[in-house]
Amino acid sequence: MAIEFKPSPSLPPPVNSVGALAWLRQNLLSSPLNVFLTLFSLYVLYLLVPPIIEWGLINATFSGDSKAACTGGGACWAFIGVYFEQFMYGLYPSEETWRINLSLILLVLLVGAFAIKTINKLYLSLAIILVYPVVAYFLFAGGVFGLTVVETSLWGGLFLTTLLGVVGIVASFPLGVLLALGRRSDMPVAKSVCVVFIETIRAVPLITILFMASVMIPLFLPDGMNFNKLMRVLIGITLFSAAYMAEVIRGGLQAIPKGQYEAADAMGLTYWQSMILVILPQALKLVIPGIVNTFIGLFKDTTLVYIVGMFDLLGRIQAANHDANWLGTTVEGYAFAGFVYWIICFGMSRYSMAIERKLETGHKRN
Amino acid sequence: MTDRNMALAQLEPGEEAIIEFIDVNKWYGDFHVLKNINFSIKKGERIVVCGPSGSGKSTMTRCINRLEEHQKGIISVDGVEMNDNLKNIEAIRKDVGMVFQHFNLFPHLSILENLTLAPIWVRKTPKKEAEEMAMHYLERVKIANQALKYPGQLSGGQQQRVAIARGLCMQPRIMLFDEPTSALDPEMIKEVLDVMIQLAEEGMTMVCVTHEMGFAKTVADRVVFMDAGEIVEANKPHEFFDNPQHDRTQMFLSQILNH
């Protein structure tokens, strides 16, 4: 008679391995060192958090029209309130700021449309990459359809920061891909051009490039021929970021096994087909953390345009600190700037993690 | 006798060579990896290439679709000489399928997308048609039910069968196999060899680098033995295994058959 195999039923987990108490025990109190570190951290939090809350919320003043109104001894947020519009839009005329808001709403709607299943993703991407920038440019600058012209020298605040960041990111990414491919190319001319470009740009600080763009280039241009300073700065930022991007992407290209290149070649795919269909999708996915790292770095580096006389978010805050009515509000200004930058950069980092999870096909088992 | 005549002498009169090596030499730096290879393969022939590692058998096979360049001599495939002309190389690669030791499926594409990629982009087949053909070949290698999974979700044997189906989707005239079973667990080797035997029986021209001597005995028209970059011996399987001509061949066979 055959003996039937009957697995014994699973036992419930022991009481001290699940629940909040077990979590505490495992993560915070598992060894004497851990107990000490936990207590020490609690002490540091006790030292830091209550004074910050007291300064920032309890004793803070939220309205008023000069520093004199801030009598609570805490933060003077009234300063941020009064200057808020300047921090957001720079010196862009108040009655025209709807144009900036409208373009932002348009962008959010367009990007949000990706979530709609029935929409053609290719057309949508083309609309965002090709049509939207033109529309946004004319909204910002004006001069058509009865919109008043707004000089770029008036653009500023978070608007300028975002503009520099977004244009820098969107333009430097494809350029970086081309530079990375060029650096690994078999063609000696393309390869040396890319190597020289990348190594030159990486060897120079961004400040130098911005100075070149804003001060030096106009000196070399013939009389009467000049183009916008904002444009020159944008080109400088894009080129700078593209060189870093290229090296990040090259790392990804090198991580793709030789067999993938060979399989693509053996099928008869052309160079561009095998790069676009086979190699780049894998390589870019691998280096998403590095790419986002570069993007975040670029976004924060845009504050350097202050040096060449452009007033981005940080520039506007520093300028407002010199207002005689609001002397002594430096800390509030920088705290606000830090908070805004943190929100945006943290958002970018979470977004990149979401993309990574979405693209993961390696070890997924159903 | 000229080199070309030497290569042609292996054919019966009136037969046309589909792959021809004429005095082919290749170096990796100073290392002379292929030495005076003269060999031709006729349409529908099944060739098994064996030999110790480093003997140049993979390199020779990879020269056929120019994954490797040779520096001297002539290789022609389907009447087209393989040289720096990219157009020629791309044209030949359309007609030559290749299966690799490590499968080399594209991990970011589903099985079905792996199979339809080249038909859609190289042959310009409409997507729907390409998918039908892909399903047809997946059924032949018996994994049609996995079409929507990703390569990382399949076993090694399944991946290699997908790789064979991927090669067949281009409806090639020649299939190259570069040690297709060397990276597989023993119990998976059979499922892959079965597919290859079936393919051989249908008359596909095959060049197969392998250590599977059972496969060589069953399906090969000729077995080629290489050592140190040279073709030492090439003969019909029963002659090759029962009556090896060369000392080096005898030694190799005694080593792999008696273990």
XYZ file of C-alpha atoms in Angstrom:
625
model
C 0.000 0.000 0.000
C 1.394 3.389 -1.012
C 1.898 5.822 1.816
C 0.269 9.164 1.083
C 2.371 12.284 1.795
C 0.430 14.714 3.976
C 2.220 17.990 4.766
C 1.535 19.159 8.317
C -0.551 22.387 8.499
C 1.297 25.715 8.908
C 1.605 27.040 12.468
C 0.679 30.669 13.225
C 3.738 32.942 13.617
C 4.954 33.406 17.203
C 3.289 36.359 18.954
C 6.518 38.285 19.429
C 7.345 38.383 15.681
C 4.368 40.428 14.430
C 2.694 43.679 15.495
C 3.903 47.097 16.588
C 5.709 45.841 19.667
C 7.678 43.299 17.632
C 8.555 46.017 15.118
C 9.916 48.180 17.949
C 11.860 45.279 19.343
C 13.387 44.251 16.003
C 14.174 47.676 14.596
C 14.860 49.942 17.532
C 15.824 47.821 20.512
C 17.523 44.729 19.088
C 20.920 45.244 20.773
C 22.480 47.478 23.471
C 24.020 49.654 20.748
C 20.616 49.974 19.082
C 18.975 50.922 22.364
C 21.621 53.607 22.881
C 21.223 54.957 19.316
C 17.443 55.046 19.680
C 17.630 57.001 22.942
C 20.272 59.346 21.521
C 18.119 60.055 18.432
C 15.126 60.793 20.623
C 17.239 63.263 22.653
C 18.442 65.036 19.474
C 14.842 65.277 18.223
C 13.815 66.687 21.616
C 16.514 69.352 21.316
C 15.645 70.306 17.729
C 11.962 69.896 17.030
C 10.250 71.947 19.800
C 12.311 75.120 19.172
C 11.733 74.873 15.429
C 7.976 74.510 15.914
C 7.999 77.358 18.416
C 9.937 79.624 16.041
C 8.179 78.632 12.837
C 4.571 78.262 14.015
C 3.735 79.229 17.598
C 5.600 82.554 17.850
C 5.493 83.301 14.130
C 3.776 86.308 12.566
C 1.824 85.635 9.378
C 0.610 89.060 8.366
C 1.839 92.635 8.463
C 3.502 95.122 6.149
C 6.958 95.530 7.657
C 9.418 93.824 9.967
C 8.077 96.003 12.774
C 4.792 94.078 12.702
C 6.628 90.890 13.626
C 6.657 91.152 17.419
C 6.101 87.523 18.452
C 9.827 86.739 18.531
C 9.328 83.911 16.001
C 9.539 83.715 12.235
C 8.299 86.650 10.214
C 6.344 84.840 7.484
C 4.562 88.086 6.653
C 7.695 88.901 4.634
C 7.110 85.854 2.387
C 3.439 86.776 2.036
C 4.160 90.324 0.898
C 6.854 89.308 -1.570
C 5.192 86.050 -2.653
C 4.267 87.261 -6.124
C 7.809 88.471 -6.795
C 9.259 85.192 -5.554
C 7.007 83.308 -7.951
C 7.048 85.497 -11.071
C 9.922 87.983 -10.651
C 9.061 91.401 -12.102
C 6.602 89.921 -14.596
C 3.665 92.419 -14.705
C 0.934 91.415 -12.215
C -1.857 91.679 -14.733
C -0.035 89.286 -17.089
C 0.904 86.495 -14.659
C -2.144 84.500 -15.785
C -0.096 83.665 -18.883
C 2.451 81.810 -16.773
C -0.285 80.056 -14.793
C -2.086 79.080 -17.981
C 1.035 77.550 -19.505
C 1.651 75.589 -16.303
C -1.942 74.305 -16.316
C -1.553 73.344 -19.995
C 1.585 71.377 -19.208
C -0.026 69.555 -16.298
C -3.037 68.660 -18.477
C -0.837 67.407 -21.316
C 1.316 65.265 -19.048
C -1.743 64.050 -17.182
C -3.267 62.938 -20.501
C -0.743 60.071 -20.552
C -2.956 58.378 -17.985
C -5.828 58.195 -20.520
C -5.596 54.787 -22.154
C -7.269 55.603 -25.469
C -4.942 58.473 -26.341
C -2.148 58.019 -28.877
C 1.045 58.325 -26.800
C 3.221 59.175 -29.793
C 1.105 62.170 -30.833
C 0.887 63.299 -27.229
C 4.673 63.156 -26.812
C 5.139 65.081 -30.055
C 2.626 67.690 -28.863
C 4.538 68.116 -25.604
C 7.986 68.208 -27.184
C 7.279 70.192 -30.363
C 4.050 72.185 -30.041
C 3.943 73.051 -26.351
C 7.295 74.917 -26.173
C 6.229 77.213 -29.016
C 2.878 77.956 -27.382
C 4.546 78.526 -24.015
C 7.182 80.795 -25.537
C 4.592 83.070 -27.126
C 2.542 83.078 -23.919
C 5.599 84.126 -21.910
C 7.095 86.618 -24.345
C 3.898 87.944 -25.925
C 3.829 90.015 -29.114
C 1.182 87.887 -30.862
C -2.629 87.729 -30.664
C -2.693 91.052 -28.823
C -0.573 89.815 -25.919
C 1.667 92.553 -24.538
C 5.383 92.006 -24.955
C 7.149 91.124 -21.686
C 10.937 91.565 -21.875
C 12.898 88.532 -20.679
C 14.763 90.800 -18.252
C 11.514 90.955 -16.250
C 11.225 87.165 -16.010
C 12.266 85.914 -12.612
C 11.483 84.083 -9.422
C 10.409 80.459 -9.328
C 9.104 80.921 -12.873
C 12.637 81.591 -14.141
C 14.081 78.775 -12.009
C 11.574 76.312 -13.444
C 12.061 77.567 -16.980
C 15.857 77.182 -16.762
C 15.523 73.766 -15.126
C 12.928 72.331 -17.495
C 14.503 73.642 -20.698
C 17.944 72.519 -19.490
C 16.650 69.032 -18.698
C 14.601 68.555 -21.844
C 17.331 69.861 -24.173
C 20.337 68.274 -22.484
C 18.918 64.753 -22.414
C 18.846 64.038 -26.180
C 22.124 65.893 -26.599
C 23.649 63.729 -23.860
C 22.432 60.551 -25.583
C 24.026 61.644 -28.870
C 27.296 62.552 -27.145
C 27.400 59.202 -25.332
C 26.781 57.272 -28.562
C 29.348 59.428 -30.345
C 31.970 58.752 -27.719
C 31.537 55.006 -28.238
C 31.365 55.296 -32.014
C 33.795 53.606 -34.406
C 33.992 56.775 -36.470
C 37.188 58.594 -35.438
C 35.955 62.120 -36.217
C 32.628 61.788 -34.377
C 34.404 60.125 -31.480
C 37.081 62.798 -31.048
C 34.588 65.653 -31.363
C 32.496 64.116 -28.572
C 35.481 63.359 -26.338
C 36.894 66.880 -26.702
C 33.492 68.462 -26.052
C 32.708 66.371 -22.971
C 36.155 66.704 -21.424
C 36.314 70.464 -22.055
C 32.903 71.204 -20.578
C 33.458 68.966 -17.586
C 36.764 70.638 -16.832
C 35.132 74.090 -16.518
C 32.874 75.300 -13.680
C 29.307 76.267 -14.564
C 29.966 79.822 -13.355
C 32.653 80.210 -15.994
C 30.291 79.023 -18.690
C 27.589 81.434 -17.506
C 30.077 84.324 -17.523
C 31.188 83.339 -20.999
C 27.575 83.231 -22.143
C 26.547 86.552 -20.635
C 29.671 88.697 -20.811
C 32.245 87.259 -23.215
C 30.133 86.135 -26.157
C 28.588 89.601 -26.788
C 32.130 91.006 -26.992
C 33.002 88.657 -29.838
C 29.794 89.135 -31.778
C 29.856 91.844 -34.453
C 28.070 95.147 -33.765
C 24.312 95.047 -33.964
C 24.265 91.271 -33.834
C 23.170 90.121 -30.432
C 20.839 87.612 -29.043
C 18.961 87.417 -25.822
C 20.900 86.885 -22.590
C 18.351 84.365 -21.315
C 18.842 82.364 -24.511
C 22.634 82.425 -24.130
C 22.386 81.293 -20.518
C 19.975 78.518 -21.472
C 22.398 77.260 -24.112
C 25.240 77.363 -21.599
C 23.293 75.393 -18.995
C 22.167 72.861 -21.605
C 25.678 72.216 -22.916
C 27.052 71.932 -19.390
C 24.415 69.450 -18.325
C 24.655 67.460 -21.578
C 28.327 66.680 -20.925
C 27.488 65.169 -17.533
C 24.461 63.406 -18.945
C 26.620 61.855 -21.685
C 28.938 60.249 -19.162
C 26.049 58.852 -17.116
C 24.487 57.355 -20.237
C 27.837 55.982 -21.415
C 27.983 54.074 -18.144
C 24.644 52.501 -19.023
C 25.768 51.640 -22.548
C 28.835 49.886 -21.181
C 26.739 47.829 -18.780
C 24.766 46.208 -21.619
C 26.263 42.786 -22.401
C 28.035 42.430 -25.752
C 25.571 39.671 -26.655
C 22.744 42.205 -26.887
C 24.656 44.250 -29.478
C 25.526 41.048 -31.367
C 21.973 39.700 -31.331
C 20.676 43.024 -32.672
C 23.377 43.066 -35.377
C 22.795 39.439 -36.324
C 19.108 40.192 -37.017
C 20.068 42.765 -39.617
C 18.981 45.822 -37.611
C 20.798 48.997 -38.673
C 22.950 50.893 -36.174
C 20.204 53.374 -35.285
C 17.531 50.693 -35.110
C 19.568 48.573 -32.751
C 20.407 51.571 -30.577
C 16.855 52.925 -30.377
C 14.994 49.616 -30.143
C 17.390 47.406 -28.215
C 20.326 49.107 -26.512
C 19.085 52.517 -25.313
C 15.853 51.292 -23.678
C 17.934 48.950 -21.534
C 20.852 51.317 -20.945
C 18.689 54.308 -19.995
C 16.629 52.210 -17.610
C 19.817 51.122 -15.854
C 21.004 54.679 -15.298
C 17.727 56.349 -14.283
C 19.166 57.088 -10.801
C 22.209 58.749 -12.371
C 20.109 60.696 -14.865
C 17.793 62.011 -12.164
C 20.831 62.831 -10.052
C 22.130 65.002 -12.880
C 18.701 66.604 -13.358
C 18.407 67.485 -9.668
C 21.942 68.874 -9.706
C 21.127 70.949 -12.782
C 17.929 72.270 -11.218
C 19.795 73.502 -8.162
C 22.711 74.833 -10.228
C 20.337 77.220 -11.988
C 20.619 79.461 -8.883
C 24.019 80.478 -10.256
C 22.351 82.710 -12.858
C 22.161 85.268 -10.014
C 25.861 85.863 -10.726
C 25.095 87.140 -14.218
C 22.300 89.433 -13.092
C 19.262 87.236 -13.518
C 16.877 87.024 -10.591
C 15.604 83.488 -10.111
C 13.849 82.392 -6.919
C 16.964 82.714 -4.772
C 17.948 85.950 -6.492
C 14.566 87.529 -5.793
C 14.700 86.458 -2.156
C 18.152 87.961 -1.721
C 17.014 91.173 -3.387
C 13.967 91.357 -1.099
C 16.211 90.969 1.932
C 17.651 94.384 1.146
C 14.250 96.050 1.503
C 14.593 98.566 4.351
C 11.130 97.614 5.652
C 12.128 93.985 6.009
C 15.709 94.035 7.270
C 16.517 90.949 9.319
C 14.327 88.474 7.473
C 17.193 86.572 5.823
C 16.513 83.326 7.700
C 12.842 83.270 6.694
C 13.790 83.890 3.064
C 16.338 81.091 2.936
C 14.032 78.726 4.824
C 11.352 79.389 2.225
C 13.815 78.874 -0.662
C 15.059 75.633 0.913
C 11.503 74.400 1.350
C 10.546 75.104 -2.283
C 13.706 73.460 -3.636
C 13.209 70.481 -1.361
C 9.616 69.946 -2.521
C 10.619 70.025 -6.193
C 13.756 67.883 -5.888
C 12.078 65.357 -3.614
C 9.228 65.142 -6.107
C 11.696 64.437 -8.918
C 13.365 61.704 -6.925
C 10.066 59.994 -6.044
C 8.931 60.265 -9.653
C 12.121 58.562 -10.854
C 11.584 55.712 -8.399
C 8.047 55.249 -9.703
C 9.359 55.083 -13.283
C 11.970 52.511 -12.290
C 9.312 50.291 -10.748
C 7.107 50.648 -13.810
C 9.885 49.629 -16.206
C 11.086 46.650 -14.196
C 10.778 43.527 -16.369
C 13.860 41.616 -15.279
C 12.727 39.214 -12.613
C 8.984 39.689 -12.593
C 7.254 36.335 -12.222
C 3.492 35.983 -12.545
C 44.994 23.728 -57.658
C 43.771 27.224 -56.793
C 42.168 27.950 -53.445
C 38.778 28.391 -55.011
C 39.033 25.059 -56.738
C 40.092 23.467 -53.473
C 36.963 24.792 -51.813
C 34.757 23.683 -54.673
C 36.326 20.245 -54.824
C 34.285 19.276 -51.756
C 31.098 19.611 -53.776
C 29.568 17.230 -56.252
C 29.589 18.666 -59.784
C 26.615 20.923 -60.475
C 26.033 21.767 -56.829
C 26.058 25.401 -55.809
C 27.787 26.486 -52.617
C 25.650 28.672 -50.302
C 28.578 29.482 -47.990
C 32.130 29.566 -49.232
C 35.403 30.158 -47.354
C 38.405 30.699 -49.611
C 41.779 30.901 -47.913
C 40.346 32.803 -44.957
C 42.729 34.108 -42.308
C 42.018 36.099 -39.174
C 44.142 37.541 -36.410
C 43.299 38.934 -32.974
C 46.294 41.259 -32.644
C 49.259 38.875 -33.008
C 47.166 35.790 -32.397
C 46.464 33.905 -35.623
C 43.000 32.574 -34.888
C 41.907 31.277 -38.316
C 44.522 29.782 -40.634
C 43.846 29.202 -44.332
C 40.261 28.080 -43.995
C 38.970 26.579 -47.258
C 35.523 25.174 -46.970
C 32.200 25.290 -48.685
C 28.723 24.390 -47.601
C 25.949 23.593 -50.006
C 22.289 24.416 -49.685
C 20.422 22.226 -47.208
C 23.590 20.819 -45.680
C 23.837 20.308 -41.913
C 27.353 20.987 -40.675
C 28.506 20.297 -37.123
C 31.713 22.057 -36.070
C 33.590 20.645 -33.092
C 36.985 21.009 -31.520
C 38.708 22.044 -28.304
C 38.015 25.506 -26.878
C 40.086 28.228 -28.516
C 40.275 26.291 -31.767
C 38.468 29.030 -33.713
C 35.192 27.202 -34.335
C 32.976 29.972 -32.937
C 35.050 32.627 -34.681
C 34.695 30.840 -38.011
C 30.932 30.589 -37.591
C 30.636 34.236 -36.572
C 32.536 35.255 -39.714
C 29.615 33.948 -41.775
C 27.368 36.854 -40.694
C 30.317 39.140 -40.037
C 29.965 39.434 -36.307
C 33.723 38.939 -36.729
C 35.771 40.410 -39.564
C 38.346 38.336 -41.378
C 41.486 40.059 -42.589
C 42.501 37.893 -45.531
C 40.721 35.658 -48.007
C 37.147 35.564 -49.260
C 33.938 34.582 -47.530
C 30.864 34.590 -49.686
C 27.354 33.821 -48.532
C 24.599 33.251 -51.042
C 26.896 34.575 -53.757
C 27.582 37.854 -51.912
C 31.095 38.548 -50.729
C 31.385 39.697 -47.107
C 33.395 42.919 -46.988
C 33.096 46.390 -45.498
C 30.003 47.141 -47.560
C 27.322 47.672 -44.909
C 24.503 47.158 -47.405
C 25.771 43.664 -48.231
C 26.239 42.769 -44.590
C 22.726 43.902 -43.668
C 21.268 42.026 -46.636
C 23.039 38.805 -45.659
C 22.086 39.135 -41.995
C 18.415 39.188 -43.022
C 18.862 35.717 -44.470
C 21.098 34.227 -41.773
C 19.555 33.457 -38.387
C 21.804 33.053 -35.377
C 21.378 31.348 -32.017
C 23.863 32.164 -29.259
C 25.220 30.269 -26.272
C 23.688 32.759 -23.848
C 20.384 33.172 -25.786
C 20.756 36.979 -25.957
C 17.032 37.602 -25.844
C 16.109 41.242 -25.259
C 15.058 41.410 -21.591
C 13.031 44.617 -21.936
C 10.711 43.118 -24.577
C 8.103 40.409 -24.164
C 8.656 37.062 -25.897
C 6.281 38.080 -28.683
C 8.028 41.447 -29.130
C 11.401 39.696 -29.242
C 10.121 37.637 -32.158
C 8.417 40.411 -34.108
C 11.134 43.077 -33.732
C 13.247 42.115 -36.729
C 10.365 41.158 -39.082
C 8.684 44.521 -38.396
C 11.773 46.755 -38.593
C 14.018 44.892 -41.032
C 11.566 43.083 -43.306
C 8.846 45.779 -42.894
C 6.217 43.099 -42.271
C 2.910 44.551 -40.991
C 2.613 44.124 -37.225
C -0.391 41.817 -37.318
C 1.196 39.507 -39.860
C 4.459 39.450 -37.896
C 2.587 38.485 -34.754
C 0.770 35.655 -36.503
C 4.060 34.324 -37.816
C 5.645 34.664 -34.382
C 2.842 32.658 -32.789
C 3.254 30.022 -35.482
C 6.948 29.573 -34.665
C 6.316 29.712 -30.913
C 3.890 26.840 -31.352
C 6.524 24.919 -33.238
C 8.953 25.255 -30.346
C 6.053 24.502 -27.981
C 5.956 27.683 -25.881
C 3.109 29.642 -27.470
C 1.491 29.956 -24.027
C 4.452 32.059 -22.801
C 4.189 34.693 -25.554
C 3.333 37.591 -23.252
C 5.950 36.857 -20.574
C 9.389 38.412 -20.397
C 12.613 36.457 -21.008
C 13.571 36.729 -17.322
C 10.508 34.674 -16.434
C 11.490 31.639 -18.539
C 13.895 28.782 -17.890
C 17.146 28.521 -19.864
C 15.785 25.802 -22.149
C 12.646 27.813 -22.859
C 14.716 30.932 -23.556
C 16.886 29.068 -26.040
C 13.814 27.728 -27.836
C 12.480 31.280 -28.022
C 15.844 32.341 -29.469
C 15.539 29.669 -32.168
C 11.980 30.798 -32.950
C 13.244 34.389 -33.095
C 15.816 33.372 -35.703
C 13.188 31.496 -37.726
C 10.807 34.470 -37.774
C 13.090 36.147 -40.302
C 12.574 33.082 -42.524
C 16.311 32.675 -42.992
C 18.007 30.482 -45.579
C 20.778 29.595 -43.159
C 20.771 29.090 -39.391
C 23.949 29.405 -37.324
C 24.131 27.851 -33.860
C 26.999 28.900 -31.605
C 27.124 26.301 -28.790
C 23.352 26.484 -28.256
C 23.265 23.961 -25.419
C 26.491 24.773 -23.558
C 24.851 27.079 -21.015
C 21.939 24.759 -20.251
C 21.247 22.272 -17.474
C 21.369 18.660 -18.701
C 17.606 18.130 -18.537
C 17.024 21.189 -20.729
C 19.482 20.191 -23.443
C 17.105 17.623 -24.899
C 14.208 20.032 -25.448
C 16.508 22.352 -27.406
C 18.131 19.538 -29.418
C 14.676 18.193 -30.323
C 13.792 21.545 -31.892
C 17.090 21.593 -33.773
C 16.620 18.029 -35.048
C 13.131 18.910 -36.278
C 14.582 21.927 -38.080
C 17.297 19.791 -39.657
C 14.730 17.303 -40.915
C 12.914 20.127 -42.699
C 15.993 20.800 -44.798
C 17.321 24.031 -43.244
C 20.954 24.797 -44.009
C 22.589 24.665 -40.582
C 26.038 25.380 -39.203
C 26.217 24.211 -35.647
C 29.086 24.578 -33.194
C 28.411 22.000 -30.500
C 29.876 19.341 -28.247
C 26.746 17.191 -28.557
C 28.220 14.252 -30.446
C 24.911 12.379 -30.392
C 23.348 15.280 -32.280
C 26.259 15.242 -34.739
C 25.800 11.515 -35.404
C 22.033 11.839 -35.904
C 21.649 14.895 -38.065
C 24.985 16.102 -39.477
C 25.811 15.681 -43.147
C 29.405 16.518 -42.356
C 31.353 16.937 -39.146
C 34.162 19.468 -39.148
C 36.938 19.166 -36.604
C 39.014 22.266 -35.885
C 42.159 22.696 -33.857
C 44.485 25.703 -33.440
C 42.639 27.710 -36.090
C 42.748 25.053 -38.801
C 40.221 22.613 -40.187
C 41.911 19.331 -39.353
C 39.303 17.021 -40.731
C 35.857 17.223 -42.321
C 33.926 14.102 -43.101
C 30.579 12.329 -43.056
C 29.638 11.461 -39.457
C 30.063 7.706 -39.635
C 33.467 8.070 -41.297
C 34.420 10.788 -38.842
C 33.524 8.871 -35.708
C 34.433 5.332 -36.814
C 37.483 6.028 -38.853
C 39.114 9.355 -37.945
C 42.028 10.082 -40.252
C 44.089 12.407 -38.160
C 45.916 11.751 -34.865
C 44.574 14.975 -33.386
C 40.988 13.961 -34.222
C 41.463 10.533 -32.673
C 42.783 12.080 -29.476
C 39.891 14.591 -29.295
C 37.283 11.889 -29.897
C 38.787 9.555 -27.308
C 38.712 12.402 -24.781
C 35.088 13.415 -25.298
C 33.613 9.959 -25.939
C 35.272 8.118 -23.038
C 34.343 10.075 -19.980
